[in-house]
């Protein structure tokens, strides 16, 4: 690109930016008009929430939140709360201090097996206005009904498989150029208008012996008609579901229970099978594994070959499955011991406890601090990213059937026993108070409005009730600035174990080996392939951990537009056109022998705590947000910190180390939105790269 082309592209980019702003403003107005109409409809005495929700394209909960008069009678006449029999206990930060007398806890919301909103907590302590709008989190019921939640699911445990995965014939296709790479052969395809039908026709005309997996490396064909739809998901769903002569949607086979299409805005999965015969094929995005930067299909194939070879050094039966999450869980099952304490497998928690963890254990911390919490003009914007962060927190995980620790039980323990429990593998319901003189970032997540949304209160004197993992509570009580007040309301405590340690060590060694190849390889293409393979290892661990969390299943369906009344009342409408309404609804948890949300929750909690403070033993020093001056933290973004000044933190290319990724010299106007932060992030990375190359 020359200077003139660069200037022209910049002008085009500004035009697109302005169009996006106009479209976003128009959409905001339309959503406001929709909300007004919902409120108007609620004034009609016979209005039904499910009918209004279907017409609005929203879930019932969203409609009821806008117009409480539409709440069904079953919600309006909610059962009375069961008062908690447990009293809260306050954990003190100073070892010599004796636990104070227990205080009476307010009755906590009770989560039942029915899917209904939990009522507000009565006699709540003072909460600032911003926190009062937050959602309520569930609690474990009192008495024997709550104790039953801690029993494992009968007949369900993670055990080592007694079969070997079968590799699938795979090709790599650039739908922009039509280049197809199959083993060591290159083909040039005519993909016509890049529909799924065109891709399957062209591939099977070229390779009649059959292909089972097609990775798209470039072109994003599922976005070809994006301009015709209000959301990318709608365009993707239409592309996946378009009829293909001779093919139909896959219904699964053998041990492979994956069936049907997976609608995702960026990385969808199309699963098809011959109408007559036993031929199955997937169309997937290679973006599930790593981000590409103009890499051709040959380089991508080389990356997968290097990845497979590196994994085979640790697993002689390693097979690359369709996604990194599938691959990660399959590899993990092949590390389950066949002898010793866990030879019978790792038990799966009850569905109730899995549901509690799903609701109360968030993942990465994403928070943008805006003026006046940071200066209007930042002296610098410095980005630090924790390298391969989750791999740092797999050395200890909860195992076995947990036990419930009531507030009374916790209060009866010695200070040493309390701190040992909080440092162990636990998940705790707590009432938190920010110290009156606190002047730094928030330490613990609190529920915010929206599904699974969290914020981090930091205003002095703020009190809130939440659930948190042991690493975060330990940090709140022993942080280097000032201990927070933590009142234990309830808790779940497991034994400490190492179910993920062997798996993670092998992945870390694989990552180290591939990273070294990328650094020392003399051939540029092979070096790039090794780098991509190392990123794929990161995805295997990252998404493998996420798959342990096991979200509730969602069923997607369609209903003819003229039969709108037949849309399930608890379904959320996710798309519609002149003929069909597309909806989805939750159906609970699958009977999955490898569902372990307690492992994902423990790792996520440890990673969030390490963003605040992390000890480097070999260097006898600490790193993290709490080791920066007040007002210098601009943002948290999962594994990354954005600061107003650089820090000389150790970096030894080890998982969890803080890597300097970007630096933008000031003055820099403080970002006020995620879009602005990402723009500054990209500019900072480019500036640091240019500085190092100069």
PDB file of C-alpha atoms in Angstrom, residues 559-562 576-581:
ATOM      1  CA  UNK A 559     -41.719 -21.412  14.241  1.00  0.00           C
ATOM      2  CA  UNK A 560     -43.640 -20.172  11.181  1.00  0.00           C
ATOM      3  CA  UNK A 561     -44.307 -16.438  11.443  1.00  0.00           C
ATOM      4  CA  UNK A 562     -48.101 -16.904  11.213  1.00  0.00           C
ATOM      5  CA  UNK A 576     -36.940 -13.579  12.438  1.00  0.00           C
ATOM      6  CA  UNK A 577     -37.763 -12.919   8.805  1.00  0.00           C
ATOM      7  CA  UNK A 578     -40.930 -12.868   6.710  1.00  0.00           C
ATOM      8  CA  UNK A 579     -41.465 -16.612   7.116  1.00  0.00           C
ATOM      9  CA  UNK A 580     -39.818 -17.932  10.282  1.00  0.00           C
ATOM     10  CA  UNK A 581     -39.198 -16.928  13.899  1.00  0.00           C
TER      11      UNK A 581
END
